[in-house]
Amino acid sequence: MTLPTPAPDSRVLITGASSGIGEALAASFARRGHHLTLVARREDRLRDLADRLNAAHGVIADVRPADLADAAGRRLLIDSLADVEVSVACLNAGFATYGAFAADPDRAREQVEVNVTAVHDLAVALVPRMVRRASGAVLITGSTAGNQPSPNNATYAATKAFANTLAESLHGELAGTGVTCTLLAPGPVRTEFADVSQLGAIESRLPEFAWVSADEAAEAAVRGLDAGRMRVVPGVVAKLQDLGGKYTPRTVLNPILKKVYGDLR
Ligand SMILES: NC(=O)c1ccc[n+]([C@@H]2O[C@H](COP(=O)([O-])OP(=O)(O)OC[C@H]3O[C@@H](n4cnc5c(N)ncnc54)[C@H](OP(=O)(O)O)[C@@H]3O)[C@@H](O)[C@H]2O)c1
């Protein structure tokens, strides 16, 4: 078991805790007795979650509203964590865009800020502190999309390739330090993700068995973290997608996925 033991002065940091996988991660850690620091932009949602988890499990949940797409917002968040012992960092916030490359340059740039820069900034701030304590765990939410070329979803897939590679590289680099790093690489998970990405069609295109719930994804992630695993891929379809993305030649995948992603909007 590699997860740090819950302690009164330590916190599990979760970005993207206002909905979906992040909210479910918060519940999963709270059930195990961990105190939390919850990050997202929607403060009302974070406060409501903090109150619910406190009532149900007696844990303290600090609420840190922050826009991770904004450099000043990231800096304020990181500064506010200076005196906090972050025992586990779940770098999970993210979103996708679909459609022609650079159709919306501002939204695409925002996506890189949240999915890449914020993950990197927080890891840079927190991992050395964990290594000095010889204790800690990092969970990075990438995606099966990060293993494959994704025409019409190019910026998102590239951001998740960064997340996947960062997580697996840190897994190797941190071995023996007392700190672990695990990649959560989900396939389809029922959250607000499709709405935020304006991907309504995906709901009707994918059969029910392709989906896992946010709770299933979060539980698999926390169990994987505790077991010190490098990569957690929740669900059978996601596992097939994961293998297909890794081992099918890209010249074969590219035209297939261009059709798939081109038809989704
Ligand atoms: N659902 C899937 O099918 C799926 C598949 C593979 C990977 N993933 C990954 O899983 C992670 C969680 O997504 P989800 O499925 O749980 O989607 P979700 O329900 O839409 O949750 C996304 C979370 O990210 C936060 N977020 C987005 N932009 C932010 C910003 N600028 N600043 C701070 N927080 C921000 C949102 O909070 P606010 O809006 O309150 O800021 C929200 O809490 C993402 O990294 C996503 O790429 C999801």
Short mmCIF file of N, CA and C and ligand atoms in Angstrom, two decimals, residues 15-22 39-43 66-69 92-96 110 114-115 141-144 156 160 185-194 196 211, ligand 1:
data_model
loop_
_atom_site.label_atom_id
_atom_site.label_comp_id
_atom_site.label_asym_id
_atom_site.label_seq_id
_atom_site.Cartn_x
_atom_site.Cartn_y
_atom_site.Cartn_z
N THR A 15 -7.82 18.87 -8.31
CA THR A 15 -8.26 19.90 -9.24
C THR A 15 -9.41 19.33 -10.08
N GLY A 16 -10.32 20.22 -10.44
CA GLY A 16 -11.51 19.77 -11.17
C GLY A 16 -12.47 19.03 -10.26
N ALA A 17 -12.58 19.51 -9.02
CA ALA A 17 -13.40 18.80 -8.02
C ALA A 17 -14.86 19.22 -8.05
N SER A 18 -15.21 20.18 -8.94
CA SER A 18 -16.60 20.66 -8.92
C SER A 18 -17.55 19.76 -9.69
N SER A 19 -17.02 18.77 -10.41
CA SER A 19 -17.93 17.84 -11.10
C SER A 19 -17.17 16.59 -11.54
N GLY A 20 -17.91 15.61 -12.03
CA GLY A 20 -17.36 14.45 -12.70
C GLY A 20 -16.34 13.65 -11.89
N ILE A 21 -15.24 13.32 -12.54
CA ILE A 21 -14.23 12.43 -11.94
C ILE A 21 -13.62 13.08 -10.69
N GLY A 22 -13.38 14.39 -10.74
CA GLY A 22 -12.77 15.07 -9.59
C GLY A 22 -13.68 15.04 -8.37
N VAL A 39 -10.24 22.23 -5.75
CA VAL A 39 -9.95 23.32 -6.68
C VAL A 39 -10.84 23.21 -7.92
N ALA A 40 -11.40 24.32 -8.34
CA ALA A 40 -12.12 24.48 -9.62
C ALA A 40 -12.56 25.94 -9.66
N ARG A 41 -13.26 26.33 -10.74
CA ARG A 41 -13.74 27.73 -10.78
C ARG A 41 -15.06 27.89 -10.04
N ARG A 42 -15.93 26.88 -10.05
CA ARG A 42 -17.28 27.06 -9.50
C ARG A 42 -17.28 26.84 -7.98
N GLU A 43 -17.09 27.96 -7.28
CA GLU A 43 -16.93 27.91 -5.84
C GLU A 43 -18.16 27.36 -5.13
N ALA A 66 -10.19 28.60 -8.28
CA ALA A 66 -9.09 29.09 -9.12
C ALA A 66 -9.41 28.80 -10.58
N ASP A 67 -9.01 29.76 -11.43
CA ASP A 67 -9.09 29.52 -12.88
C ASP A 67 -7.72 29.04 -13.33
N LEU A 68 -7.61 27.76 -13.63
CA LEU A 68 -6.31 27.17 -13.98
C LEU A 68 -5.86 27.54 -15.39
N ALA A 69 -6.74 28.21 -16.15
CA ALA A 69 -6.33 28.69 -17.48
C ALA A 69 -5.57 30.00 -17.39
N ASN A 92 -6.32 16.77 -12.15
CA ASN A 92 -7.41 16.14 -12.89
C ASN A 92 -8.20 17.10 -13.76
N ALA A 93 -8.21 18.40 -13.46
CA ALA A 93 -9.05 19.34 -14.21
C ALA A 93 -8.70 19.30 -15.69
N GLY A 94 -9.70 19.39 -16.52
CA GLY A 94 -9.42 19.40 -17.95
C GLY A 94 -10.70 19.46 -18.76
N PHE A 95 -10.55 19.76 -20.04
CA PHE A 95 -11.70 19.74 -20.95
C PHE A 95 -11.19 19.54 -22.37
N ALA A 96 -12.13 19.30 -23.28
CA ALA A 96 -11.74 19.02 -24.68
C ALA A 96 -12.43 19.99 -25.63
N GLU A 110 -6.72 28.04 -24.11
CA GLU A 110 -7.19 27.80 -22.74
C GLU A 110 -7.06 26.31 -22.38
N VAL A 114 -5.00 24.69 -19.24
CA VAL A 114 -5.60 23.86 -18.17
C VAL A 114 -5.04 22.43 -18.21
N ASN A 115 -5.02 21.83 -19.40
CA ASN A 115 -4.68 20.41 -19.49
C ASN A 115 -3.17 20.14 -19.39
N THR A 141 -4.64 12.92 -14.52
CA THR A 141 -5.68 12.41 -15.40
C THR A 141 -5.33 12.76 -16.84
N GLY A 142 -4.93 11.73 -17.57
CA GLY A 142 -4.70 11.87 -19.01
C GLY A 142 -5.92 11.34 -19.73
N SER A 143 -5.69 10.50 -20.73
CA SER A 143 -6.82 9.94 -21.49
C SER A 143 -6.30 8.87 -22.44
N THR A 144 -7.19 7.95 -22.80
CA THR A 144 -6.84 7.03 -23.89
C THR A 144 -6.59 7.83 -25.17
N TYR A 156 -6.72 18.59 -28.06
CA TYR A 156 -7.03 17.79 -26.85
C TYR A 156 -6.13 16.56 -26.79
N LYS A 160 -3.35 15.53 -23.92
CA LYS A 160 -3.43 14.30 -23.13
C LYS A 160 -2.21 13.39 -23.39
N ALA A 185 -6.00 7.02 -17.19
CA ALA A 185 -6.26 7.22 -18.62
C ALA A 185 -7.65 6.69 -18.95
N PRO A 186 -8.68 7.50 -18.74
CA PRO A 186 -10.04 7.00 -18.98
C PRO A 186 -10.38 6.99 -20.46
N GLY A 187 -11.34 6.12 -20.80
CA GLY A 187 -12.09 6.24 -22.05
C GLY A 187 -13.36 7.00 -21.69
N PRO A 188 -14.49 6.65 -22.28
CA PRO A 188 -15.71 7.41 -22.01
C PRO A 188 -16.20 7.27 -20.56
N VAL A 189 -16.37 8.40 -19.89
CA VAL A 189 -16.87 8.44 -18.51
C VAL A 189 -18.06 9.39 -18.49
N ARG A 190 -19.15 9.00 -17.85
CA ARG A 190 -20.34 9.87 -17.82
C ARG A 190 -20.13 11.00 -16.81
N THR A 191 -19.86 12.20 -17.35
CA THR A 191 -19.62 13.39 -16.54
C THR A 191 -20.19 14.57 -17.34
N GLU A 192 -19.78 15.78 -16.99
CA GLU A 192 -20.21 16.96 -17.77
C GLU A 192 -19.30 17.19 -18.97
N PHE A 193 -18.30 16.31 -19.13
CA PHE A 193 -17.28 16.46 -20.17
C PHE A 193 -17.88 16.66 -21.56
N ALA A 194 -18.86 15.82 -21.93
CA ALA A 194 -19.42 15.89 -23.30
C ALA A 194 -20.15 17.22 -23.50
N VAL A 196 -19.56 20.11 -21.88
CA VAL A 196 -18.57 21.20 -21.93
C VAL A 196 -17.88 21.22 -23.28
N TRP A 211 -19.51 2.99 -21.49
CA TRP A 211 -19.32 4.02 -20.48
C TRP A 211 -19.00 3.44 -19.12
N1 LIG B 1 -15.37 12.11 -19.22
C1 LIG B 1 -14.61 11.49 -20.10
O1 LIG B 1 -15.12 10.77 -20.98
C2 LIG B 1 -13.11 11.63 -20.03
C3 LIG B 1 -12.32 10.74 -20.79
C4 LIG B 1 -10.94 10.84 -20.72
C5 LIG B 1 -10.35 11.81 -19.93
N2 LIG B 1 -11.15 12.67 -19.21
C6 LIG B 1 -10.45 13.68 -18.38
O2 LIG B 1 -10.94 13.61 -17.06
C7 LIG B 1 -10.72 14.87 -16.41
C8 LIG B 1 -11.98 15.26 -15.65
O3 LIG B 1 -13.02 15.49 -16.59
P1 LIG B 1 -14.54 15.03 -16.31
O4 LIG B 1 -14.85 13.96 -17.25
O5 LIG B 1 -14.76 14.82 -14.87
O6 LIG B 1 -15.31 16.35 -16.85
P2 LIG B 1 -16.17 17.46 -16.09
O7 LIG B 1 -17.29 16.84 -15.35
O8 LIG B 1 -16.48 18.48 -17.14
O9 LIG B 1 -15.13 18.07 -15.02
C9 LIG B 1 -14.07 18.89 -15.43
C10 LIG B 1 -13.52 19.61 -14.21
O10 LIG B 1 -12.44 20.47 -14.63
C11 LIG B 1 -12.63 21.76 -14.09
N3 LIG B 1 -12.07 22.80 -14.94
C12 LIG B 1 -12.27 22.99 -16.28
N4 LIG B 1 -11.69 24.13 -16.68
C13 LIG B 1 -11.09 24.68 -15.57
C14 LIG B 1 -10.36 25.87 -15.33
N5 LIG B 1 -10.13 26.80 -16.32
N6 LIG B 1 -9.92 26.12 -14.08
C15 LIG B 1 -10.17 25.24 -13.07
N7 LIG B 1 -10.87 24.10 -13.24
C16 LIG B 1 -11.33 23.83 -14.47
C17 LIG B 1 -14.15 21.92 -13.99
O11 LIG B 1 -14.47 22.87 -12.97
P3 LIG B 1 -15.08 24.34 -13.20
O12 LIG B 1 -15.86 24.33 -14.48
O13 LIG B 1 -15.92 24.55 -11.97
O14 LIG B 1 -13.89 25.23 -13.21
C18 LIG B 1 -14.56 20.52 -13.55
O15 LIG B 1 -14.47 20.41 -12.15
C19 LIG B 1 -10.33 15.85 -17.52
O16 LIG B 1 -8.92 16.06 -17.48
C20 LIG B 1 -10.71 15.12 -18.80
O17 LIG B 1 -9.91 15.51 -19.89
C21 LIG B 1 -12.50 12.60 -19.24
#
